[in-house]
Coordinates of C-alpha atoms (C1' of nucleotides) in Angstrom, one line a residue:
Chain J
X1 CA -3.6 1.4 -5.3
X2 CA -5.6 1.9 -8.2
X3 CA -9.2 1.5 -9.0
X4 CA -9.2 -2.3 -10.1
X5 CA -12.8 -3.2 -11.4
X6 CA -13.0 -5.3 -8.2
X7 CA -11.4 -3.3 -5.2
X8 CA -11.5 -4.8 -2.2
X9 CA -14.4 -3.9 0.2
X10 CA -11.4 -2.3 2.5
X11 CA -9.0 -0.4 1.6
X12 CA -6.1 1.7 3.0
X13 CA -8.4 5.1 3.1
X14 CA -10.7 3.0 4.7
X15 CA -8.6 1.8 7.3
X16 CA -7.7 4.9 7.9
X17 CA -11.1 6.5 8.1
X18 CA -12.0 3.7 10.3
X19 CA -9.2 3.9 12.8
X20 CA -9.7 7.4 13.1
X21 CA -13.5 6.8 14.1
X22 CA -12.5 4.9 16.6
X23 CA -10.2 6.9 18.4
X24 CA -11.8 10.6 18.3
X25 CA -15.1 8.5 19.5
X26 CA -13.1 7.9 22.1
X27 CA -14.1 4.9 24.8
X28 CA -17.8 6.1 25.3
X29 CA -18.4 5.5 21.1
X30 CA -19.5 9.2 20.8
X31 CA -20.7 10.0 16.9
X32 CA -18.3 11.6 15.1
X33 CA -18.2 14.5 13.3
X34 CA -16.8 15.6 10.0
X35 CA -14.7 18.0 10.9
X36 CA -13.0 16.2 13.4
X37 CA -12.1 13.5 11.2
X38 CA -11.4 15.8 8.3
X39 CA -8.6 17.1 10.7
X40 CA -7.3 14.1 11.8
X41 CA -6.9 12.4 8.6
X42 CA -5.7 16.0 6.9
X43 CA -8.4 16.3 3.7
X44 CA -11.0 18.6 3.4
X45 CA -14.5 18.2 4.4
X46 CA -16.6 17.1 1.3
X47 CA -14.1 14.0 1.4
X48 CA -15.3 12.8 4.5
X49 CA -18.8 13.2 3.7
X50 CA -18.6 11.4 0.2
X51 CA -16.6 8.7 2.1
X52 CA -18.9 8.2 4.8
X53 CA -21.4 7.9 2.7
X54 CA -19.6 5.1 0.8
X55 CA -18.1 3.6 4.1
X56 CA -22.3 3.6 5.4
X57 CA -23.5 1.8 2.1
X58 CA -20.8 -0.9 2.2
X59 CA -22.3 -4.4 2.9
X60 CA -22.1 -4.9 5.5
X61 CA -22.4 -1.4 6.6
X62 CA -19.1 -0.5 8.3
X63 CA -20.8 3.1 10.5
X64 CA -23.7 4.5 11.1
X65 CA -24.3 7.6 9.5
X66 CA -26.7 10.4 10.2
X67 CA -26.5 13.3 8.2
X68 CA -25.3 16.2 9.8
X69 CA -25.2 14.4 13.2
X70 CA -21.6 12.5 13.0
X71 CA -20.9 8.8 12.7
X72 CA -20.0 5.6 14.8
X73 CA -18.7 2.5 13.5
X74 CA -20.8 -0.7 13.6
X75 CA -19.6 -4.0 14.3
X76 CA -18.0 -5.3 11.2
X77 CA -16.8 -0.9 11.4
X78 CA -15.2 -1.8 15.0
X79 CA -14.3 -4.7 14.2
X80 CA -12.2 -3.5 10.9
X81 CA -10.8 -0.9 13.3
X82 CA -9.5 -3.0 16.1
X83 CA -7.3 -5.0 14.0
X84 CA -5.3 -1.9 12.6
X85 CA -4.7 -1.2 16.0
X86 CA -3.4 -4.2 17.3
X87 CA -1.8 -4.4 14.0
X88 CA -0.2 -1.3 14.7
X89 CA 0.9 -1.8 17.9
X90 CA 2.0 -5.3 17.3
X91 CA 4.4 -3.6 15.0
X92 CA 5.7 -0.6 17.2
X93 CA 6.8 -3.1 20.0
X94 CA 8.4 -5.4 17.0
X95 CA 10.0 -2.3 15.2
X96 CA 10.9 -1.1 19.1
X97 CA 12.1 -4.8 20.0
X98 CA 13.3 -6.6 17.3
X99 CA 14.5 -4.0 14.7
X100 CA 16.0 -1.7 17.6
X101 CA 13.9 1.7 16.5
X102 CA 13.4 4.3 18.8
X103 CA 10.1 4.4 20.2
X104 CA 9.6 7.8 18.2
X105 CA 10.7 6.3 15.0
X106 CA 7.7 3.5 15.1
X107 CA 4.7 5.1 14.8
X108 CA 5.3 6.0 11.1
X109 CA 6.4 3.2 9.8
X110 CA 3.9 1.2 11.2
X111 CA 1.2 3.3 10.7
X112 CA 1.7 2.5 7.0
X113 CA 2.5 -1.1 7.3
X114 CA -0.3 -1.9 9.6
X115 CA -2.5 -2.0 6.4
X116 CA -0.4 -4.5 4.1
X117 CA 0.6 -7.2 7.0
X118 CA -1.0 -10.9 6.3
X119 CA -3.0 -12.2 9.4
X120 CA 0.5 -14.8 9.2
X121 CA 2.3 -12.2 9.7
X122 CA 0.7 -10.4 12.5
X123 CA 0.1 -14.0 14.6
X124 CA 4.1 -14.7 14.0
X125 CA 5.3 -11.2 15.2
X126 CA 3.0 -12.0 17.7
X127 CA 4.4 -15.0 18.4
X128 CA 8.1 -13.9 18.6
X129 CA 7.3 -10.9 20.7
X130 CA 5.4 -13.8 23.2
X131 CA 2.0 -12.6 22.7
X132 CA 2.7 -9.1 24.2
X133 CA -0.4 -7.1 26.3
X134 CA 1.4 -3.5 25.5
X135 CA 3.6 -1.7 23.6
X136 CA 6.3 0.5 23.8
X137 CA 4.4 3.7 24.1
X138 CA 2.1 1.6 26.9
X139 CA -1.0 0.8 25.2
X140 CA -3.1 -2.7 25.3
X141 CA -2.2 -4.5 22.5
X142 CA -6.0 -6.2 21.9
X143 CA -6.3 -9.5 21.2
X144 CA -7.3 -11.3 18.0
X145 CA -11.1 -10.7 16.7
X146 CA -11.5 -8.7 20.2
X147 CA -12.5 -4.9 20.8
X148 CA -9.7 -3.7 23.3
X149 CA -9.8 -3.7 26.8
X150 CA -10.0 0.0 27.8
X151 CA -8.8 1.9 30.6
X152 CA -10.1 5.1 32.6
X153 CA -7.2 7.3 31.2
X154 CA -6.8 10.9 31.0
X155 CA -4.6 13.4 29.5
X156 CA -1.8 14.7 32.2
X157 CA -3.7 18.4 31.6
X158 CA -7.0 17.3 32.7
X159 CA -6.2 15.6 36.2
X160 CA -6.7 16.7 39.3
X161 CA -4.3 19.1 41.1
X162 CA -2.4 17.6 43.9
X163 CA -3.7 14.2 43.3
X164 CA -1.3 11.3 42.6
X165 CA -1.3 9.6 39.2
X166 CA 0.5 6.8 37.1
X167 CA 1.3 7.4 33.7
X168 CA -0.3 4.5 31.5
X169 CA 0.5 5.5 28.2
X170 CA 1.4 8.6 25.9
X171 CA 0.6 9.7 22.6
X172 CA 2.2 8.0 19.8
X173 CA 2.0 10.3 17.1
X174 CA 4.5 13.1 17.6
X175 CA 8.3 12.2 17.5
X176 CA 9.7 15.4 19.0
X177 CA 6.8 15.4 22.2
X178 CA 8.2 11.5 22.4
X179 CA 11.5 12.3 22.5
X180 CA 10.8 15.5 24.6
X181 CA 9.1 12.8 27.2
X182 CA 12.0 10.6 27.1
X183 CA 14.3 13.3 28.4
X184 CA 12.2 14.4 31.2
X185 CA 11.4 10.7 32.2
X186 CA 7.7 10.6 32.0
X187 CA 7.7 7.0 30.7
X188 CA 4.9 4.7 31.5
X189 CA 4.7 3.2 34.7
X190 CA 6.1 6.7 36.5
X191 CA 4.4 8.4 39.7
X192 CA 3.7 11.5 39.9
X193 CA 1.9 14.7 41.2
X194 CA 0.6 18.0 39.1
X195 CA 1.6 21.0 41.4
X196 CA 0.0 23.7 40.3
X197 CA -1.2 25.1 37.2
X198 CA 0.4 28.2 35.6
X199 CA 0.1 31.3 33.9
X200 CA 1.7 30.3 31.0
X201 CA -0.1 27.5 29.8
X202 CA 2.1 25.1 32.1
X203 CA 2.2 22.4 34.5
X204 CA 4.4 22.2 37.6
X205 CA 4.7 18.7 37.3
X206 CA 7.1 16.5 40.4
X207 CA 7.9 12.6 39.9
X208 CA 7.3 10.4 42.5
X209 CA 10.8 10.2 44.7
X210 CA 12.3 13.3 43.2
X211 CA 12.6 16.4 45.1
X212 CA 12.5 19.0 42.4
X213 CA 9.6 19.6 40.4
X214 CA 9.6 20.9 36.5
X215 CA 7.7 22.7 34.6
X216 CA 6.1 21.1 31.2
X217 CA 3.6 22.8 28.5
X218 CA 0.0 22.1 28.4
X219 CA 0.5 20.8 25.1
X220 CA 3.2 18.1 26.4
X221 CA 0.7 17.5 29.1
X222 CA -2.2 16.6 26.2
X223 CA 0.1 13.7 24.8
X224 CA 0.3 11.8 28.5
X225 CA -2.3 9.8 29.9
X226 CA -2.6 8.9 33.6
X227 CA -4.6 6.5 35.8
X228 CA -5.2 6.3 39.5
X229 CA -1.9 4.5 41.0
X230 CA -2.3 1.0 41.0
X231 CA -3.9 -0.6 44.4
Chain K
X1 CA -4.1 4.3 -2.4
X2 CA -5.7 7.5 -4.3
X3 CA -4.8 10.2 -6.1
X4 CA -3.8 12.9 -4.3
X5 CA -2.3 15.7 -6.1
X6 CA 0.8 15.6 -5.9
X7 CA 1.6 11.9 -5.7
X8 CA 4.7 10.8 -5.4
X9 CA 6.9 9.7 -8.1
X10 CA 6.6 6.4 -7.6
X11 CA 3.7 4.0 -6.6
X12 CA 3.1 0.5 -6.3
X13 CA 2.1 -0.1 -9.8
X14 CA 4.8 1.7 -11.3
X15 CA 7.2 -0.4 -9.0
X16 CA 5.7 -3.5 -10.4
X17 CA 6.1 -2.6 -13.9
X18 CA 9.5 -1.6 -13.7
X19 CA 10.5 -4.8 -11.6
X20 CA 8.6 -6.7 -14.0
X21 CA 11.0 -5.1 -16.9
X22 CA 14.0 -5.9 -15.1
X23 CA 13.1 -9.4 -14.5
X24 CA 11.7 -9.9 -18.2
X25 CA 14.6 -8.2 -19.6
X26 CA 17.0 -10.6 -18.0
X27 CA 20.7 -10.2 -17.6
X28 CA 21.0 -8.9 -21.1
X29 CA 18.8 -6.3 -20.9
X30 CA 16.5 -6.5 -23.7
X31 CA 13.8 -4.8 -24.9
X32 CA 10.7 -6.2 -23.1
X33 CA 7.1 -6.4 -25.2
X34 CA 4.0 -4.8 -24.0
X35 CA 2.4 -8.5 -24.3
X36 CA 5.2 -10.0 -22.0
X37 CA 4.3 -7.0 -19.3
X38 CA 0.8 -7.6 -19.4
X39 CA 0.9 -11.1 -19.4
X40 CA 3.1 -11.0 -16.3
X41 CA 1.2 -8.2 -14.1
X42 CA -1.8 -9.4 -15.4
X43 CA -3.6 -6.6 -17.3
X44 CA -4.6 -6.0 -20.3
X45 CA -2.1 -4.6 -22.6
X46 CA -3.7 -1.2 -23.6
X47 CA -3.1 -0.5 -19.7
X48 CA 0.7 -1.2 -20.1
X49 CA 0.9 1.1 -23.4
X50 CA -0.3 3.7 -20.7
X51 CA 1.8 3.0 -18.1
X52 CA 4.8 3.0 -20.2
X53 CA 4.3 6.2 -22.0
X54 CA 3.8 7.4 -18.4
X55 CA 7.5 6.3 -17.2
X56 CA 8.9 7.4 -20.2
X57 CA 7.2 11.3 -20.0
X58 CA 8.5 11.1 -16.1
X59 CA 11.7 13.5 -15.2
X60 CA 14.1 11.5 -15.0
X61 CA 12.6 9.3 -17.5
X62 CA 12.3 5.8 -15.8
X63 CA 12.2 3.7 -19.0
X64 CA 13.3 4.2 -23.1
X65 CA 9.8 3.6 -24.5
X66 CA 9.8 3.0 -28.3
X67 CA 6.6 2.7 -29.8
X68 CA 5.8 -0.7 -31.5
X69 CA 9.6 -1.9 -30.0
X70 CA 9.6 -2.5 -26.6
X71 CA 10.8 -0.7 -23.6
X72 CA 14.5 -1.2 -21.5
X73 CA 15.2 0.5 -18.1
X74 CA 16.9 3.6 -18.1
X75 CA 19.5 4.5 -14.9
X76 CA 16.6 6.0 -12.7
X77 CA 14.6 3.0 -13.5
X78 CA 17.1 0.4 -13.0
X79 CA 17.9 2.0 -9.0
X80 CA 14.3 1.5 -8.5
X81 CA 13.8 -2.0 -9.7
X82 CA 16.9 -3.4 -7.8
X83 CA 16.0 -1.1 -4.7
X84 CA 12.6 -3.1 -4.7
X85 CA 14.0 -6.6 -5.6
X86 CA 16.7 -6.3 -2.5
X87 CA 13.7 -5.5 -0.3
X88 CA 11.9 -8.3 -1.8
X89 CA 14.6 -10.7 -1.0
X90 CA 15.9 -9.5 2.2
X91 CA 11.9 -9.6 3.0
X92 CA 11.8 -13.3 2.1
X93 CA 15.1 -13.6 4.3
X94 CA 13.8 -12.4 6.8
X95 CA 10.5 -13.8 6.8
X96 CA 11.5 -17.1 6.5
X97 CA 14.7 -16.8 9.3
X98 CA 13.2 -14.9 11.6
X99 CA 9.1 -14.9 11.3
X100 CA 9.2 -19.0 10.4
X101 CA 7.7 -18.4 7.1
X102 CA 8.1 -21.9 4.9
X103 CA 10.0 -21.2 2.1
X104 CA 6.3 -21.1 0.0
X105 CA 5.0 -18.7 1.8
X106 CA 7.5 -16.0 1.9
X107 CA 7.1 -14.5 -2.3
X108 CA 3.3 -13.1 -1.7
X109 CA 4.0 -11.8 1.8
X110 CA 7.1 -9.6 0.5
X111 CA 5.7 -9.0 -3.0
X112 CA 2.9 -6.9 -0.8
X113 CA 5.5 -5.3 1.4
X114 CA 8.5 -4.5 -0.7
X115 CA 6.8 -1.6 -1.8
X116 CA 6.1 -0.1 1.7
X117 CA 9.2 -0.3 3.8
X118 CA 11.3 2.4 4.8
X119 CA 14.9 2.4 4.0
X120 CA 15.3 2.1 7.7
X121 CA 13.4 -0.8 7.8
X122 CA 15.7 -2.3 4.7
X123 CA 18.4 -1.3 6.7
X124 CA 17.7 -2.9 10.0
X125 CA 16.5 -6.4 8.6
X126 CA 19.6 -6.5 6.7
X127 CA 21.3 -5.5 9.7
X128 CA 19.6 -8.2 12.1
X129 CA 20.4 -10.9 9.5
X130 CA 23.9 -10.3 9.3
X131 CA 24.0 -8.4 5.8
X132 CA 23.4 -11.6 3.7
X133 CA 24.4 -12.5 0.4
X134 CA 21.8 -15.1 -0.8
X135 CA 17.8 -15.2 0.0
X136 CA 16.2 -18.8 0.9
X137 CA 15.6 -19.2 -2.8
X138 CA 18.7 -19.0 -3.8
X139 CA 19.2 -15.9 -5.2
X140 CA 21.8 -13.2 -4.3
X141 CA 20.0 -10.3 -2.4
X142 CA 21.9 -6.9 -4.1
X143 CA 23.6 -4.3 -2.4
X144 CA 21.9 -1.2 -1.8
X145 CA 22.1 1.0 -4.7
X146 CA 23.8 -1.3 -6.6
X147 CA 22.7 -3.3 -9.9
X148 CA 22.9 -7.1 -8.5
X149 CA 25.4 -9.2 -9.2
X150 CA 24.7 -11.9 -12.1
X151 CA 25.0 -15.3 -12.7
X152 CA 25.1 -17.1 -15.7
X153 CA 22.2 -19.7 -14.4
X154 CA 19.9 -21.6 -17.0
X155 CA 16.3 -22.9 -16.5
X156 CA 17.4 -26.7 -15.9
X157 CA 15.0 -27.1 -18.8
X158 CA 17.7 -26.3 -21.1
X159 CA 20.6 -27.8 -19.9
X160 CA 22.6 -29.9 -21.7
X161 CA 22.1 -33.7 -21.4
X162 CA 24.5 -35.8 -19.1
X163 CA 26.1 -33.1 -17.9
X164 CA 27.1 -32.1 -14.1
X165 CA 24.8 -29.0 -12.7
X166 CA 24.3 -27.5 -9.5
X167 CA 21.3 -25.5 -8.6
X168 CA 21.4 -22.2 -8.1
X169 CA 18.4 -20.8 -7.7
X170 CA 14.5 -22.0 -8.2
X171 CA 11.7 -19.3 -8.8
X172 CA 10.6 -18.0 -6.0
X173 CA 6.4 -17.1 -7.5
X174 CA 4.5 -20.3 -6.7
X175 CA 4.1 -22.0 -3.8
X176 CA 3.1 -25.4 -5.4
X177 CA 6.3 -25.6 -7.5
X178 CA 8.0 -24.7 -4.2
X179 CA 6.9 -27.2 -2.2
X180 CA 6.8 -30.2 -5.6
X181 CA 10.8 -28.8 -5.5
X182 CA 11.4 -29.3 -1.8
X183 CA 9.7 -32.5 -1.6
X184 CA 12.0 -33.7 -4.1
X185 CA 15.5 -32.2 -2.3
X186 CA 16.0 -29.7 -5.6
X187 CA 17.5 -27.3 -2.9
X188 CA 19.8 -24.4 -4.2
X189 CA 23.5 -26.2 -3.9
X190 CA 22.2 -30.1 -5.0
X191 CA 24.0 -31.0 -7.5
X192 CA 22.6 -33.4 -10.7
X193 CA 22.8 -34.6 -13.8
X194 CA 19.7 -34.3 -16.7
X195 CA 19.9 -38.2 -17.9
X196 CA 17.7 -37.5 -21.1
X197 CA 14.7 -35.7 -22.3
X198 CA 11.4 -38.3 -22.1
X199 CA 8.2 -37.6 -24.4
X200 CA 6.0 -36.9 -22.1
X201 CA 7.1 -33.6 -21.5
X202 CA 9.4 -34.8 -18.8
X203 CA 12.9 -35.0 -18.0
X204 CA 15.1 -38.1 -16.2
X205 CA 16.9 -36.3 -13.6
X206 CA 19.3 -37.5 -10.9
X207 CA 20.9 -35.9 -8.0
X208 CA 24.1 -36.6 -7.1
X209 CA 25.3 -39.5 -4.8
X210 CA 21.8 -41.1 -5.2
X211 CA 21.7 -43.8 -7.0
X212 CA 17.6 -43.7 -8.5
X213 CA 17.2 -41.1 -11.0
X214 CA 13.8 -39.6 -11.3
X215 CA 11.4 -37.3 -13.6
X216 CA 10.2 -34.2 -13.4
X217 CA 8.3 -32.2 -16.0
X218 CA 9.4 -29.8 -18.0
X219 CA 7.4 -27.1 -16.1
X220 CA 9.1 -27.9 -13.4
X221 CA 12.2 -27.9 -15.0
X222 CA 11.8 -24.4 -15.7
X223 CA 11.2 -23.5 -12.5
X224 CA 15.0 -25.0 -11.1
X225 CA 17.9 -23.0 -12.2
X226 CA 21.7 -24.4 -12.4
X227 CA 24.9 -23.4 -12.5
X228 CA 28.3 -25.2 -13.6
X229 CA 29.3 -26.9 -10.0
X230 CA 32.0 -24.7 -8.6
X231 CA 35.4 -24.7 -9.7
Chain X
dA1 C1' -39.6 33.2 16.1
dT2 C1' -35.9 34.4 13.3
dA3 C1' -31.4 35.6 12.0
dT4 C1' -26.8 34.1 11.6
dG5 C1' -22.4 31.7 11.4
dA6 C1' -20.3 27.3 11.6
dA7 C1' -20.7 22.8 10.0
dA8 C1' -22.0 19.8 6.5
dT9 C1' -23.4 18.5 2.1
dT10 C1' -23.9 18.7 -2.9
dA11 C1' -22.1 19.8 -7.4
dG12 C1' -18.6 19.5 -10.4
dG13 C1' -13.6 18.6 -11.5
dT14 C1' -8.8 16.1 -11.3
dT15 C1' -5.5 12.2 -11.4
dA16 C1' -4.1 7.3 -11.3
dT17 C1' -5.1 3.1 -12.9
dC18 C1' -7.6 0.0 -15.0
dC19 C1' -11.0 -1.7 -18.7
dT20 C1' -13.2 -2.8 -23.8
dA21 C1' -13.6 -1.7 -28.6
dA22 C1' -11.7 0.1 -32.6
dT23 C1' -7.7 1.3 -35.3
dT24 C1' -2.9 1.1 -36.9
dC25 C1' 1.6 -0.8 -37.3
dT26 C1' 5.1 -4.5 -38.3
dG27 C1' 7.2 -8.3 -40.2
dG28 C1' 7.0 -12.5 -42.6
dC29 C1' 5.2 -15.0 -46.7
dC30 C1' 4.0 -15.8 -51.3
Chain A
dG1 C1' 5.7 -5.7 -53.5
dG2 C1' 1.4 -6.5 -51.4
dC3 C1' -1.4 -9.0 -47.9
dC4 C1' -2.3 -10.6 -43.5
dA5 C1' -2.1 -12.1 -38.6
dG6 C1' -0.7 -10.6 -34.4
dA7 C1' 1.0 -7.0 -31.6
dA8 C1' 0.5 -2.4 -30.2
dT9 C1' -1.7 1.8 -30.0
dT10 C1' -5.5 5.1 -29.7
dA11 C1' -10.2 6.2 -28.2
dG12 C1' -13.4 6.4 -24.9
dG13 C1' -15.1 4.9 -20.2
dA14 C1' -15.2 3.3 -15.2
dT15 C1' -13.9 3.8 -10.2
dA16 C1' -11.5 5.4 -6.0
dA17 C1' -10.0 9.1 -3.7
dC18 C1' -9.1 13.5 -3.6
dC19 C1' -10.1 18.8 -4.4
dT20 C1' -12.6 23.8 -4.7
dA21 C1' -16.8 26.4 -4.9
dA22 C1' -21.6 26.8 -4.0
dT23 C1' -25.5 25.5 -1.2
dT24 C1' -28.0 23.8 2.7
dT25 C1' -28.8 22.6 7.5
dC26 C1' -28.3 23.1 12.4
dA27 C1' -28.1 25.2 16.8
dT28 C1' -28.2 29.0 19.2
dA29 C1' -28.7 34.0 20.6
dT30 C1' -31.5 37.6 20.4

DNA sequence: ATATGAAATTAGGTTATCCTAATTCTGGCC
DNA sequence: GGCCAGAATTAGGATAACCTAATTTCATAT
């Protein structure tokens, strides 16, 4: 949308700024830098300056900005941020469940919607979905005016050798890695052990009851997340 | 959202003004004034001048501007207009059916979103609803790429005097009239009969098989749209 | 302690959409 | 046929969000 003499204090640039602060800071709330978020949100540097800048004067303030040192969000910043995900989630288990998408069709469409649903319409999806804790990719749906619950995951490429692990969720963003994962079975939920690690940048990777391991790039093993096996 | 460089050919303001032509324009297609078009988006009308010499310049030209006489769709405009006025109705369909919208609340919720669903989205909602014909305002949802069917329908407002009607439709914009209409059972399908025309800016009005008549005002008059009952 | 390269910021510019104020066109009326 | 009110347009400006080019800051390695 346009510049209307009185914009609203959010915005979809906002939104998106925000959620993207919130996930490269990652669980631990580390500042962010520019860079990072001029990646993520593909525009150039001086955009994210000038928009931190306007994010950090906002009343109330929505992050904490240091020059030259990276951002976090505040409150009303987290709080902000929170909502697009569950509003995003909430609708990639209703675009999975209801409207029969694949689960790598939803991220895209819900990534854009997440920022034009009503707080009607999020509480009635969530309503008809029976107040759902994850969704299809197997991340927490938070709850209403609540900063997620978060769990001790890590990427497939980063845990231990030998070491048994449960997949708890897997990067949303990427359609053909989804679809890739789909085939090979690493849904959320499976068991399984890391092999060995080899020379060309991949994983010998076995599922929990099979006999045969496979082999899967280091870039497939960056979009899924494990946990210690339940109990 | 902003201007990025290359924007896309179409945005959510130039959606609204060519929906708003259609609708202005009515069935006959008429020239529509840059007053009407501000007065209905709500700007001021050197803003529409703008926009219109904007969607005339585009390739293909969305609109046949004419300076000082008005402005009528052209092909390309028209496919856009009735593409977002089938997602607005299949939204308010679906809204109401499925989310448990009333029938008030539906308009805002798929004014907003009309302009950001996918065609698989359009396609899936219509699917899930069983490809419907008429939205829960009475008005026939088009086909996809495909001008909508017309009706002859009238603003009961102008109907003739003492004779039989059945509503087809009631405007779908505000929720007061909505719920003023439901209150009173002015459903699409009632059928009545305008007993006379009162000074006070009313009309007598009674459905049929009740025996009380009762008034309404004009302004709701003009809000209820009838047809000749069926054949 | 300083040089240096990467990261970040400032400076200045573009586009879309809106605004107000000033100007021009049009169509009806005498 | 000229005048006038209202409608429409042009002129000039604002804001949000982006961009490229130029400059500054930081963090580290010598």
């Amino acid at each position: 949308m346009a510049a209307k003499p009185f914009a609203p204090v959010t915005s979809e640039s906002i939104g998106d700024y925000l959620k993207a602060i919130l996930e490269l800071g990652g669980s631990e709330e580390l500042r962010v830098t520019t860079k990072a978020l001029a990646e993520r949100l593909r525009v150039r540097t001086p955009s994210v300056t000038g928009m931190l800048q306007r994010l950090a004067a906002e009343r109330p303030a929505l992050v904490v900005y240091q020059k030259h040192h990276g951002v976090q969000l505040t409150a009303a910043g987290k709080r902000r941020a929170w909502e697009l995900v569950r509003h995003h989630r909430l609708l990639e288990l209703f675009l999975h469940d209801v409207l029969k998408y694949s689960w790598d069709e939803v991220h895209d469409e819900a990534e854009r919607l997440e920022h034009f649903i009503s707080e009607r319409f999020e509480d009635r999806v969530a309503a008809i979905l029976g107040d759902p804790e994850i969704d299809p990719h197997g991340h927490i749906i938070p709850h209403k005016y609540e900063a997620a619950a978060c769990r001790d995951e890590v990427p497939l490429a980063r845990w231990a050798l030998q070491t048994p692990a449960t997949i708890s969720s897997v990067r949303d963003r990427d359609p053909a890695a989804l679809r890739e994962i789909e085939r090979l079975g690493f849904m959320p939920g499976t068991g399984l052990v890391v092999e060995r690690r080899n020379a060309a940048s991949s994983l010998s990777v076995r599922i929990a009851g099979q006999a045969d391991g496979m082999r899967i790039s280091l870039d497939l093993a960056e979009c899924i997340f494990v946990i210690a096996p339940a109990g």
